GROMACS .gro file of N, CA and C in nm:
model
  543
    1MET      N    1   0.070  -0.128  -0.011
    1MET     CA    2  -0.034  -0.036   0.006
    1MET      C    3   0.116   0.106   0.009
    2GLU      N    4   0.057   0.223  -0.069
    2GLU     CA    5   0.134   0.361  -0.055
    2GLU      C    6   0.026   0.473  -0.077
    3THR      N    7   0.125   0.556  -0.011
    3THR     CA    8   0.038   0.674  -0.010
    3THR      C    9   0.139   0.802  -0.093
    4GLU      N   10   0.119   0.922  -0.117
    4GLU     CA   11   0.194   1.022  -0.211
    4GLU      C   12   0.371   0.982  -0.113
    5ARG      N   13   0.364   0.985  -0.016
    5ARG     CA   14   0.526   1.009   0.065
    5ARG      C   15   0.543   0.864   0.123
    6LEU      N   16   0.445   0.773   0.151
    6LEU     CA   17   0.458   0.670   0.236
    6LEU      C   18   0.458   0.541   0.152
    7ARG      N   19   0.524   0.424   0.170
    7ARG     CA   20   0.486   0.290   0.164
    7ARG      C   21   0.474   0.207   0.285
    8LEU      N   22   0.362   0.129   0.285
    8LEU     CA   23   0.346   0.036   0.405
    8LEU      C   24   0.329  -0.100   0.315
    9ARG      N   25   0.407  -0.158   0.401
    9ARG     CA   26   0.428  -0.307   0.400
    9ARG      C   27   0.415  -0.390   0.556
   10ARG      N   28   0.387  -0.543   0.506
   10ARG     CA   29   0.397  -0.594   0.631
   10ARG      C   30   0.514  -0.626   0.727
   11PHE      N   31   0.495  -0.653   0.830
   11PHE     CA   32   0.612  -0.636   0.889
   11PHE      C   33   0.658  -0.786   0.910
   12THR      N   34   0.797  -0.794   0.919
   12THR     CA   35   0.864  -0.968   0.891
   12THR      C   36   0.912  -0.962   1.038
   13ALA      N   37   0.990  -1.060   1.090
   13ALA     CA   38   1.078  -1.148   1.184
   13ALA      C   39   1.210  -1.017   1.183
   14ASP      N   40   1.249  -0.979   1.054
   14ASP     CA   41   1.366  -0.883   1.070
   14ASP      C   42   1.367  -0.743   1.100
   15ASP      N   43   1.220  -0.684   1.121
   15ASP     CA   44   1.205  -0.584   1.187
   15ASP      C   45   1.164  -0.562   1.354
   16LEU      N   46   1.254  -0.661   1.444
   16LEU     CA   47   1.199  -0.646   1.554
   16LEU      C   48   1.296  -0.518   1.643
   17ASP      N   49   1.418  -0.479   1.544
   17ASP     CA   50   1.513  -0.382   1.602
   17ASP      C   51   1.422  -0.252   1.563
   18LEU      N   52   1.336  -0.247   1.489
   18LEU     CA   53   1.292  -0.103   1.428
   18LEU      C   54   1.158  -0.102   1.509
   19LEU      N   55   1.092  -0.209   1.574
   19LEU     CA   56   1.014  -0.175   1.708
   19LEU      C   57   1.022  -0.181   1.807
   20ILE      N   58   1.191  -0.203   1.849
   20ILE     CA   59   1.223  -0.185   1.967
   20ILE      C   60   1.281  -0.040   1.999
   21GLU      N   61   1.326   0.020   1.884
   21GLU     CA   62   1.374   0.141   1.882
   21GLU      C   63   1.233   0.254   1.937
   22LEU      N   64   1.120   0.229   1.849
   22LEU     CA   65   1.019   0.311   1.850
   22LEU      C   66   0.946   0.308   1.974
   23ASP      N   67   0.951   0.166   2.028
   23ASP     CA   68   0.824   0.138   2.147
   23ASP      C   69   0.965   0.181   2.301
   24SER      N   70   1.079   0.212   2.226
   24SER     CA   71   1.179   0.263   2.372
   24SER      C   72   1.162   0.420   2.363
   25ASP      N   73   1.104   0.520   2.283
   25ASP     CA   74   1.090   0.657   2.327
   25ASP      C   75   0.979   0.679   2.412
   26PRO      N   76   1.012   0.725   2.536
   26PRO     CA   77   0.926   0.750   2.623
   26PRO      C   78   0.832   0.841   2.551
   27GLU      N   79   0.855   0.959   2.485
   27GLU     CA   80   0.765   1.037   2.406
   27GLU      C   81   0.620   0.968   2.314
   28VAL      N   82   0.693   0.863   2.261
   28VAL     CA   83   0.613   0.771   2.194
   28VAL      C   84   0.504   0.686   2.254
   29MET      N   85   0.552   0.659   2.383
   29MET     CA   86   0.473   0.600   2.452
   29MET      C   87   0.387   0.634   2.531
   30ARG      N   88   0.403   0.793   2.583
   30ARG     CA   89   0.331   0.864   2.660
   30ARG      C   90   0.198   0.848   2.705
   31PHE      N   91   0.120   0.821   2.599
   31PHE     CA   92  -0.005   0.807   2.582
   31PHE      C   93  -0.049   0.675   2.567
   32LEU      N   94   0.038   0.577   2.571
   32LEU     CA   95   0.002   0.415   2.567
   32LEU      C   96   0.023   0.342   2.656
   33THR      N   97   0.133   0.349   2.717
   33THR     CA   98   0.209   0.278   2.839
   33THR      C   99   0.267   0.351   2.962
   34GLY      N  100   0.322   0.475   2.914
   34GLY     CA  101   0.414   0.564   3.020
   34GLY      C  102   0.565   0.540   2.968
   35GLN      N  103   0.570   0.409   2.923
   35GLN     CA  104   0.720   0.374   2.965
   35GLN      C  105   0.747   0.296   2.828
   36ALA      N  106   0.908   0.250   2.798
   36ALA     CA  107   0.930   0.160   2.707
   36ALA      C  108   0.894   0.059   2.718
   37THR      N  109   0.877  -0.020   2.607
   37THR     CA  110   0.797  -0.151   2.620
   37THR      C  111   0.957  -0.285   2.609
   38PRO      N  112   0.949  -0.336   2.675
   38PRO     CA  113   1.103  -0.418   2.693
   38PRO      C  114   1.102  -0.486   2.563
   39ARG      N  115   1.244  -0.540   2.546
   39ARG     CA  116   1.265  -0.602   2.423
   39ARG      C  117   1.220  -0.730   2.416
   40GLU      N  118   1.221  -0.798   2.504
   40GLU     CA  119   1.166  -0.961   2.543
   40GLU      C  120   1.050  -0.928   2.492
   41GLU      N  121   0.991  -0.877   2.540
   41GLU     CA  122   0.839  -0.880   2.483
   41GLU      C  123   0.779  -0.817   2.374
   42ILE      N  124   0.887  -0.749   2.316
   42ILE     CA  125   0.854  -0.711   2.171
   42ILE      C  126   0.891  -0.846   2.072
   43LYS      N  127   0.988  -0.905   2.136
   43LYS     CA  128   1.042  -1.011   2.086
   43LYS      C  129   0.931  -1.117   2.102
   44ASN      N  130   0.870  -1.173   2.191
   44ASN     CA  131   0.805  -1.280   2.227
   44ASN      C  132   0.668  -1.249   2.197
   45VAL      N  133   0.599  -1.126   2.246
   45VAL     CA  134   0.484  -1.124   2.205
   45VAL      C  135   0.414  -1.005   2.128
   46VAL      N  136   0.477  -0.901   2.112
   46VAL     CA  137   0.436  -0.784   2.015
   46VAL      C  138   0.441  -0.812   1.855
   47LEU      N  139   0.549  -0.874   1.846
   47LEU     CA  140   0.621  -0.882   1.703
   47LEU      C  141   0.492  -1.008   1.634
   48PRO      N  142   0.541  -1.148   1.747
   48PRO     CA  143   0.500  -1.247   1.708
   48PRO      C  144   0.296  -1.236   1.685
   49GLY      N  145   0.216  -1.128   1.738
   49GLY     CA  146   0.112  -1.131   1.731
   49GLY      C  147   0.060  -1.045   1.615
   50MET      N  148   0.198  -0.952   1.609
   50MET     CA  149   0.134  -0.847   1.471
   50MET      C  150   0.120  -0.940   1.341
   51LEU      N  151   0.255  -1.065   1.327
   51LEU     CA  152   0.260  -1.141   1.241
   51LEU      C  153   0.097  -1.225   1.220
   52GLU      N  154   0.081  -1.305   1.344
   52GLU     CA  155  -0.045  -1.352   1.319
   52GLU      C  156  -0.141  -1.304   1.245
   53VAL      N  157  -0.151  -1.198   1.309
   53VAL     CA  158  -0.289  -1.097   1.271
   53VAL      C  159  -0.296  -1.128   1.109
   54TYR      N  160  -0.177  -1.134   1.035
   54TYR     CA  161  -0.189  -1.133   0.863
   54TYR      C  162  -0.273  -1.278   0.820
   55GLY      N  163  -0.245  -1.365   0.912
   55GLY     CA  164  -0.250  -1.505   0.861
   55GLY      C  165  -0.420  -1.528   0.911
   56GLU      N  166  -0.470  -1.450   1.009
   56GLU     CA  167  -0.600  -1.518   1.054
   56GLU      C  168  -0.691  -1.377   1.008
   57HIS      N  169  -0.636  -1.264   1.032
   57HIS     CA  170  -0.739  -1.173   0.923
   57HIS      C  171  -0.727  -1.122   0.800
   58PRO      N  172  -0.679  -1.204   0.680
   58PRO     CA  173  -0.646  -1.146   0.548
   58PRO      C  174  -0.677  -0.947   0.550
   59GLY      N  175  -0.570  -0.865   0.493
   59GLY     CA  176  -0.558  -0.798   0.478
   59GLY      C  177  -0.578  -0.671   0.573
   60LEU      N  178  -0.596  -0.732   0.666
   60LEU     CA  179  -0.610  -0.650   0.827
   60LEU      C  180  -0.428  -0.675   0.893
   61GLY      N  181  -0.402  -0.591   0.997
   61GLY     CA  182  -0.284  -0.601   1.036
   61GLY      C  183  -0.218  -0.486   1.068
   62THR      N  184  -0.114  -0.476   1.138
   62THR     CA  185  -0.010  -0.362   1.156
   62THR      C  186   0.106  -0.388   1.056
   63PHE      N  187   0.113  -0.207   0.964
   63PHE     CA  188   0.212  -0.232   0.842
   63PHE      C  189   0.326  -0.148   0.867
   64ALA      N  190   0.394  -0.224   0.857
   64ALA     CA  191   0.565  -0.099   0.892
   64ALA      C  192   0.538   0.020   0.758
   65ALA      N  193   0.564   0.149   0.811
   65ALA     CA  194   0.569   0.267   0.712
   65ALA      C  195   0.698   0.316   0.685
   66GLU      N  196   0.710   0.332   0.540
   66GLU     CA  197   0.855   0.395   0.556
   66GLU      C  198   0.863   0.493   0.434
   67GLU      N  199   0.906   0.581   0.434
   67GLU     CA  200   0.928   0.675   0.358
   67GLU      C  201   0.953   0.661   0.196
   68LYS      N  202   0.866   0.708   0.099
   68LYS     CA  203   0.913   0.622  -0.022
   68LYS      C  204   1.042   0.685  -0.071
   69ASP      N  205   1.050   0.827  -0.022
   69ASP     CA  206   1.204   0.884  -0.081
   69ASP      C  207   1.322   0.863   0.012
   70GLY      N  208   1.380   0.742   0.037
   70GLY     CA  209   1.487   0.683   0.074
   70GLY      C  210   1.489   0.574   0.179
   71GLY      N  211   1.329   0.551   0.208
   71GLY     CA  212   1.301   0.454   0.295
   71GLY      C  213   1.315   0.437   0.434
   72ALA      N  214   1.340   0.543   0.477
   72ALA     CA  215   1.342   0.558   0.600
   72ALA      C  216   1.228   0.522   0.701
   73PHE      N  217   1.241   0.454   0.818
   73PHE     CA  218   1.099   0.387   0.911
   73PHE      C  219   1.060   0.498   0.941
   74VAL      N  220   0.910   0.490   0.943
   74VAL     CA  221   0.823   0.623   0.990
   74VAL      C  222   0.749   0.575   1.118
   75GLY      N  223   0.719   0.450   1.147
   75GLY     CA  224   0.644   0.411   1.240
   75GLY      C  225   0.531   0.301   1.199
   76TRP      N  226   0.444   0.276   1.250
   76TRP     CA  227   0.353   0.158   1.205
   76TRP      C  228   0.181   0.254   1.154
   77PHE      N  229   0.135   0.180   1.084
   77PHE     CA  230  -0.034   0.209   1.086
   77PHE      C  231  -0.094   0.061   1.105
   78GLY      N  232  -0.225   0.029   1.123
   78GLY     CA  233  -0.257  -0.061   1.154
   78GLY      C  234  -0.439  -0.065   1.161
   79LEU      N  235  -0.469  -0.181   1.092
   79LEU     CA  236  -0.621  -0.148   1.089
   79LEU      C  237  -0.644  -0.352   1.156
   80GLN      N  238  -0.683  -0.317   1.283
   80GLN     CA  239  -0.730  -0.440   1.376
   80GLN      C  240  -0.891  -0.497   1.356
   81PRO      N  241  -0.912  -0.615   1.399
   81PRO     CA  242  -1.038  -0.648   1.379
   81PRO      C  243  -1.069  -0.648   1.531
   82THR      N  244  -1.219  -0.617   1.560
   82THR     CA  245  -1.286  -0.566   1.661
   82THR      C  246  -1.378  -0.684   1.685
   83ALA      N  247  -1.473  -0.691   1.773
   83ALA     CA  248  -1.568  -0.801   1.800
   83ALA      C  249  -1.687  -0.778   1.691
   84ASP      N  250  -1.692  -0.689   1.610
   84ASP     CA  251  -1.783  -0.661   1.533
   84ASP      C  252  -1.717  -0.691   1.400
   85ALA      N  253  -1.721  -0.786   1.293
   85ALA     CA  254  -1.660  -0.805   1.174
   85ALA      C  255  -1.697  -0.664   1.076
   86ALA      N  256  -1.797  -0.604   1.096
   86ALA     CA  257  -1.844  -0.510   0.986
   86ALA      C  258  -1.739  -0.392   1.018
   87THR      N  259  -1.666  -0.368   1.168
   87THR     CA  260  -1.588  -0.275   1.180
   87THR      C  261  -1.443  -0.307   1.243
   88VAL      N  262  -1.345  -0.202   1.182
   88VAL     CA  263  -1.206  -0.216   1.196
   88VAL      C  264  -1.177  -0.125   1.289
   89ASP      N  265  -1.069  -0.156   1.351
   89ASP     CA  266  -1.005  -0.036   1.450
   89ASP      C  267  -0.859   0.020   1.392
   90VAL      N  268  -0.863   0.170   1.331
   90VAL     CA  269  -0.741   0.209   1.293
   90VAL      C  270  -0.655   0.278   1.400
   91GLY      N  271  -0.523   0.228   1.372
   91GLY     CA  272  -0.446   0.291   1.477
   91GLY      C  273  -0.292   0.366   1.411
   92TYR      N  274  -0.228   0.385   1.476
   92TYR     CA  275  -0.054   0.445   1.426
   92TYR      C  276   0.033   0.467   1.533
   93ARG      N  277   0.145   0.431   1.519
   93ARG     CA  278   0.222   0.519   1.578
   93ARG      C  279   0.390   0.513   1.536
   94LEU      N  280   0.426   0.670   1.550
   94LEU     CA  281   0.498   0.740   1.433
   94LEU      C  282   0.651   0.760   1.532
   95ASN      N  283   0.761   0.742   1.509
   95ASN     CA  284   0.848   0.744   1.573
   95ASN      C  285   0.895   0.959   1.604
   96ARG      N  286   0.929   0.987   1.668
   96ARG     CA  287   0.916   1.099   1.706
   96ARG      C  288   1.010   1.189   1.568
   97ARG      N  289   1.093   1.154   1.527
   97ARG     CA  290   1.132   1.214   1.400
   97ARG      C  291   1.042   1.253   1.268
   98SER      N  292   0.944   1.155   1.262
   98SER     CA  293   0.846   1.178   1.172
   98SER      C  294   0.713   1.283   1.232
   99TRP      N  295   0.703   1.317   1.315
   99TRP     CA  296   0.606   1.377   1.397
   99TRP      C  297   0.606   1.524   1.315
  100GLY      N  298   0.455   1.566   1.311
  100GLY     CA  299   0.454   1.723   1.277
  100GLY      C  300   0.481   1.720   1.112
  101LYS      N  301   0.505   1.623   1.034
  101LYS     CA  302   0.486   1.614   0.863
  101LYS      C  303   0.358   1.542   0.809
  102GLY      N  304   0.243   1.539   0.910
  102GLY     CA  305   0.154   1.534   0.836
  102GLY      C  306   0.139   1.346   0.792
  103TYR      N  307   0.247   1.287   0.821
  103TYR     CA  308   0.241   1.133   0.804
  103TYR      C  309   0.117   1.056   0.839
  104ALA      N  310   0.078   1.104   0.981
  104ALA     CA  311  -0.038   1.024   1.102
  104ALA      C  312  -0.147   1.009   0.992
  105THR      N  313  -0.156   1.163   0.940
  105THR     CA  314  -0.297   1.197   0.882
  105THR      C  315  -0.295   1.105   0.751
  106GLU      N  316  -0.198   1.133   0.651
  106GLU     CA  317  -0.188   1.052   0.548
  106GLU      C  318  -0.180   0.935   0.552
  107GLY      N  319  -0.133   0.863   0.609
  107GLY     CA  320  -0.179   0.714   0.646
  107GLY      C  321  -0.286   0.664   0.683
  108THR      N  322  -0.312   0.730   0.754
  108THR     CA  323  -0.468   0.706   0.841
  108THR      C  324  -0.606   0.712   0.709
  109LYS      N  325  -0.547   0.797   0.650
  109LYS     CA  326  -0.668   0.859   0.560
  109LYS      C  327  -0.695   0.733   0.456
  110MET      N  328  -0.542   0.699   0.423
  110MET     CA  329  -0.495   0.588   0.301
  110MET      C  330  -0.596   0.440   0.366
  111LEU      N  331  -0.540   0.429   0.494
  111LEU     CA  332  -0.613   0.318   0.556
  111LEU      C  333  -0.765   0.292   0.540
  112ILE      N  334  -0.812   0.417   0.592
  112ILE     CA  335  -0.946   0.405   0.614
  112ILE      C  336  -1.023   0.343   0.459
  113ALA      N  337  -0.959   0.430   0.349
  113ALA     CA  338  -1.005   0.427   0.205
  113ALA      C  339  -0.974   0.284   0.179
  114TYR      N  340  -0.911   0.221   0.250
  114TYR     CA  341  -0.858   0.067   0.228
  114TYR      C  342  -0.975  -0.001   0.321
  115ALA      N  343  -0.973   0.025   0.420
  115ALA     CA  344  -1.100  -0.064   0.508
  115ALA      C  345  -1.210  -0.048   0.412
  116PHE      N  346  -1.289   0.093   0.333
  116PHE     CA  347  -1.379   0.084   0.280
  116PHE      C  348  -1.386   0.042   0.138
  117THR      N  349  -1.307   0.033   0.070
  117THR     CA  350  -1.294  -0.003  -0.063
  117THR      C  351  -1.256  -0.144  -0.081
  118GLU      N  352  -1.155  -0.198  -0.007
  118GLU     CA  353  -1.091  -0.303  -0.003
  118GLU      C  354  -1.144  -0.419   0.084
  119ILE      N  355  -1.143  -0.394   0.213
  119ILE     CA  356  -1.220  -0.470   0.304
  119ILE      C  357  -1.348  -0.487   0.327
  120LYS      N  358  -1.409  -0.353   0.265
  120LYS     CA  359  -1.560  -0.360   0.272
  120LYS      C  360  -1.621  -0.369   0.415
  121VAL      N  361  -1.563  -0.279   0.506
  121VAL     CA  362  -1.631  -0.259   0.616
  121VAL      C  363  -1.731  -0.186   0.587
  122GLU      N  364  -1.769  -0.191   0.748
  122GLU     CA  365  -1.917  -0.057   0.743
  122GLU      C  366  -1.867   0.050   0.842
  123ARG      N  367  -1.771   0.023   0.896
  123ARG     CA  368  -1.743   0.112   1.069
  123ARG      C  369  -1.583   0.106   1.040
  124VAL      N  370  -1.523   0.226   1.070
  124VAL     CA  371  -1.357   0.264   1.113
  124VAL      C  372  -1.386   0.357   1.251
  125VAL      N  373  -1.326   0.261   1.352
  125VAL     CA  374  -1.318   0.354   1.468
  125VAL      C  375  -1.156   0.392   1.539
  126ALA      N  376  -1.142   0.428   1.599
  126ALA     CA  377  -1.013   0.484   1.671
  126ALA      C  378  -1.029   0.557   1.843
  127ASP      N  379  -0.964   0.528   1.885
  127ASP     CA  380  -0.948   0.585   2.018
  127ASP      C  381  -0.807   0.616   2.096
  128THR      N  382  -0.821   0.688   2.203
  128THR     CA  383  -0.710   0.750   2.247
  128THR      C  384  -0.743   0.810   2.385
  129MET      N  385  -0.663   0.859   2.470
  129MET     CA  386  -0.657   0.913   2.599
  129MET      C  387  -0.714   1.047   2.544
  130ALA      N  388  -0.815   1.089   2.608
  130ALA     CA  389  -0.898   1.262   2.582
  130ALA      C  390  -0.780   1.341   2.615
  131VAL      N  391  -0.652   1.343   2.663
  131VAL     CA  392  -0.569   1.454   2.665
  131VAL      C  393  -0.454   1.452   2.561
  132ASN      N  394  -0.486   1.323   2.485
  132ASN     CA  395  -0.371   1.302   2.325
  132ASN      C  396  -0.453   1.376   2.263
  133HIS      N  397  -0.415   1.513   2.227
  133HIS     CA  398  -0.474   1.625   2.174
  133HIS      C  399  -0.430   1.609   1.999
  134ARG      N  400  -0.270   1.583   2.038
  134ARG     CA  401  -0.248   1.547   1.869
  134ARG      C  402  -0.307   1.443   1.767
  135SER      N  403  -0.324   1.325   1.876
  135SER     CA  404  -0.356   1.191   1.824
  135SER      C  405  -0.514   1.262   1.768
  136ARG      N  406  -0.573   1.322   1.844
  136ARG     CA  407  -0.749   1.379   1.851
  136ARG      C  408  -0.748   1.450   1.687
  137ALA      N  409  -0.685   1.530   1.680
  137ALA     CA  410  -0.655   1.602   1.557
  137ALA      C  411  -0.621   1.501   1.465
  138VAL      N  412  -0.549   1.436   1.456
  138VAL     CA  413  -0.524   1.330   1.303
  138VAL      C  414  -0.642   1.242   1.299
  139MET      N  415  -0.708   1.229   1.416
  139MET     CA  416  -0.858   1.158   1.357
  139MET      C  417  -0.932   1.236   1.310
  140ARG      N  418  -0.954   1.386   1.388
  140ARG     CA  419  -1.039   1.473   1.299
  140ARG      C  420  -0.996   1.506   1.127
  141ARG      N  421  -0.868   1.513   1.132
  141ARG     CA  422  -0.840   1.523   0.993
  141ARG      C  423  -0.845   1.429   0.906
  142SER      N  424  -0.849   1.306   0.968
  142SER     CA  425  -0.871   1.186   0.865
  142SER      C  426  -1.006   1.140   0.823
  143GLY      N  427  -1.073   1.230   0.896
  143GLY     CA  428  -1.238   1.233   0.903
  143GLY      C  429  -1.312   1.169   0.978
  144LEU      N  430  -1.256   1.110   1.064
  144LEU     CA  431  -1.308   1.048   1.203
  144LEU      C  432  -1.407   1.126   1.249
  145ARG      N  433  -1.491   1.115   1.335
  145ARG     CA  434  -1.577   1.236   1.412
  145ARG      C  435  -1.578   1.166   1.556
  146PHE      N  436  -1.593   1.263   1.663
  146PHE     CA  437  -1.585   1.213   1.797
  146PHE      C  438  -1.709   1.118   1.834
  147VAL      N  439  -1.742   1.041   1.892
  147VAL     CA  440  -1.856   0.931   1.923
  147VAL      C  441  -1.891   0.945   2.095
  148ARG      N  442  -1.783   0.898   2.124
  148ARG     CA  443  -1.810   0.933   2.292
  148ARG      C  444  -1.668   0.948   2.385
  149LEU      N  445  -1.710   0.972   2.529
  149LEU     CA  446  -1.586   0.999   2.654
  149LEU      C  447  -1.622   0.879   2.716
  150TRP      N  448  -1.559   0.793   2.768
  150TRP     CA  449  -1.588   0.733   2.877
  150TRP      C  450  -1.414   0.704   2.960
  151HIS      N  451  -1.463   0.662   3.088
  151HIS     CA  452  -1.377   0.638   3.183
  151HIS      C  453  -1.356   0.468   3.235
  152GLU      N  454  -1.209   0.456   3.234
  152GLU     CA  455  -1.163   0.299   3.248
  152GLU      C  456  -1.086   0.341   3.410
  153GLU      N  457  -1.098   0.225   3.493
  153GLU     CA  458  -1.029   0.199   3.584
  153GLU      C  459  -0.889   0.126   3.575
  154PHE      N  460  -0.746   0.235   3.604
  154PHE     CA  461  -0.644   0.132   3.602
  154PHE      C  462  -0.583   0.119   3.716
  155GLU      N  463  -0.503  -0.018   3.742
  155GLU     CA  464  -0.442  -0.028   3.828
  155GLU      C  465  -0.337   0.090   3.877
  156ASP      N  466  -0.214   0.153   3.758
  156ASP     CA  467  -0.156   0.210   3.751
  156ASP      C  468  -0.177   0.293   3.626
  157PRO      N  469  -0.276   0.374   3.674
  157PRO     CA  470  -0.303   0.481   3.585
  157PRO      C  471  -0.215   0.602   3.522
  158LEU      N  472  -0.198   0.653   3.369
  158LEU     CA  473  -0.097   0.757   3.369
  158LEU      C  474  -0.148   0.845   3.363
  159PRO      N  475  -0.056   0.960   3.363
  159PRO     CA  476  -0.112   1.070   3.386
  159PRO      C  477  -0.221   1.111   3.283
  160GLY      N  478  -0.351   1.176   3.310
  160GLY     CA  479  -0.430   1.241   3.230
  160GLY      C  480  -0.541   1.151   3.203
  161THR      N  481  -0.533   1.034   3.297
  161THR     CA  482  -0.610   0.902   3.288
  161THR      C  483  -0.742   0.974   3.316
  162GLU      N  484  -0.714   1.055   3.445
  162GLU     CA  485  -0.859   1.064   3.481
  162GLU      C  486  -0.957   1.163   3.394
  163PHE      N  487  -0.915   1.228   3.276
  163PHE     CA  488  -0.973   1.282   3.216
  163PHE      C  489  -1.055   1.182   3.069
  164GLY      N  490  -1.028   1.065   3.099
  164GLY     CA  491  -1.147   0.926   3.000
  164GLY      C  492  -1.039   0.939   2.903
  165GLU      N  493  -1.122   0.826   2.794
  165GLU     CA  494  -1.084   0.786   2.681
  165GLU      C  495  -1.176   0.848   2.579
  166VAL      N  496  -1.144   0.845   2.436
  166VAL     CA  497  -1.221   0.862   2.388
  166VAL      C  498  -1.245   0.823   2.247
  167GLU      N  499  -1.387   0.805   2.157
  167GLU     CA  500  -1.361   0.725   2.055
  167GLU      C  501  -1.433   0.813   1.974
  168TYR      N  502  -1.324   0.769   1.835
  168TYR     CA  503  -1.355   0.828   1.689
  168TYR      C  504  -1.439   0.745   1.581
  169ALA      N  505  -1.535   0.771   1.500
  169ALA     CA  506  -1.549   0.687   1.402
  169ALA      C  507  -1.557   0.759   1.294
  170LEU      N  508  -1.605   0.672   1.182
  170LEU     CA  509  -1.644   0.716   1.073
  170LEU      C  510  -1.717   0.586   0.982
  171GLU      N  511  -1.837   0.625   0.950
  171GLU     CA  512  -1.946   0.501   0.861
  171GLU      C  513  -1.898   0.532   0.741
  172ARG      N  514  -1.913   0.419   0.667
  172ARG     CA  515  -1.915   0.407   0.539
  172ARG      C  516  -1.997   0.486   0.452
  173ARG      N  517  -2.087   0.508   0.474
  173ARG     CA  518  -2.184   0.578   0.420
  173ARG      C  519  -2.124   0.742   0.391
  174THR      N  520  -2.113   0.785   0.525
  174THR     CA  521  -2.053   0.911   0.541
  174THR      C  522  -1.900   0.949   0.486
  175TRP      N  523  -1.812   0.865   0.476
  175TRP     CA  524  -1.727   0.852   0.435
  175TRP      C  525  -1.750   0.861   0.245
  176GLU      N  526  -1.837   0.807   0.153
  176GLU     CA  527  -1.867   0.781   0.042
  176GLU      C  528  -1.895   0.902  -0.011
  177ALA      N  529  -1.995   0.952   0.116
  177ALA     CA  530  -2.062   1.100   0.060
  177ALA      C  531  -1.971   1.232   0.061
  178GLY      N  532  -1.875   1.220   0.123
  178GLY     CA  533  -1.781   1.305   0.132
  178GLY      C  534  -1.676   1.330   0.001
  179ARG      N  535  -1.687   1.174  -0.039
  179ARG     CA  536  -1.570   1.161  -0.144
  179ARG      C  537  -1.677   1.194  -0.296
  180ARG      N  538  -1.814   1.198  -0.281
  180ARG     CA  539  -1.867   1.263  -0.383
  180ARG      C  540  -1.889   1.403  -0.372
  181ALA      N  541  -1.883   1.441  -0.262
  181ALA     CA  542  -1.880   1.608  -0.272
  181ALA      C  543  -1.815   1.713  -0.314
   0.00000   0.00000   0.00000
């Protein structure tokens, strides 16, 4: 899959170090876990889980994103299955060097279009912490609309958890209407 500036591909076992570097940046992980993901967890849980989705859910998964010009690793974009077969969850995680360049919106828009045209789902959703304003802006620029705010209880909450989680979504018919306009 490609956008104007990005190439998305499936991860392979050879991409372990890319994921370790990405998940080692405390700012990248700020609204996710608040800390670096241990190497052994990425090696034994995270990456194998990513690879497993490709086989179990054709067309879905987490895709490595690289700049078309030079091939630099940007991060990843994902379309994940949900409990509802007609709905997929879109997500992204970019390295700090790639922030502020429009890549998150570019890749997310492409995956939303892919979800509706190739996977033929009816709904795309995304969620984040309410205080993650940059991610929420990406969701809005990508065409997703605010659906709800909710609160969860966590044993060891991250700063900002008290403000809740937010969900954004886009229905196929709304997306199609926007393309015709």
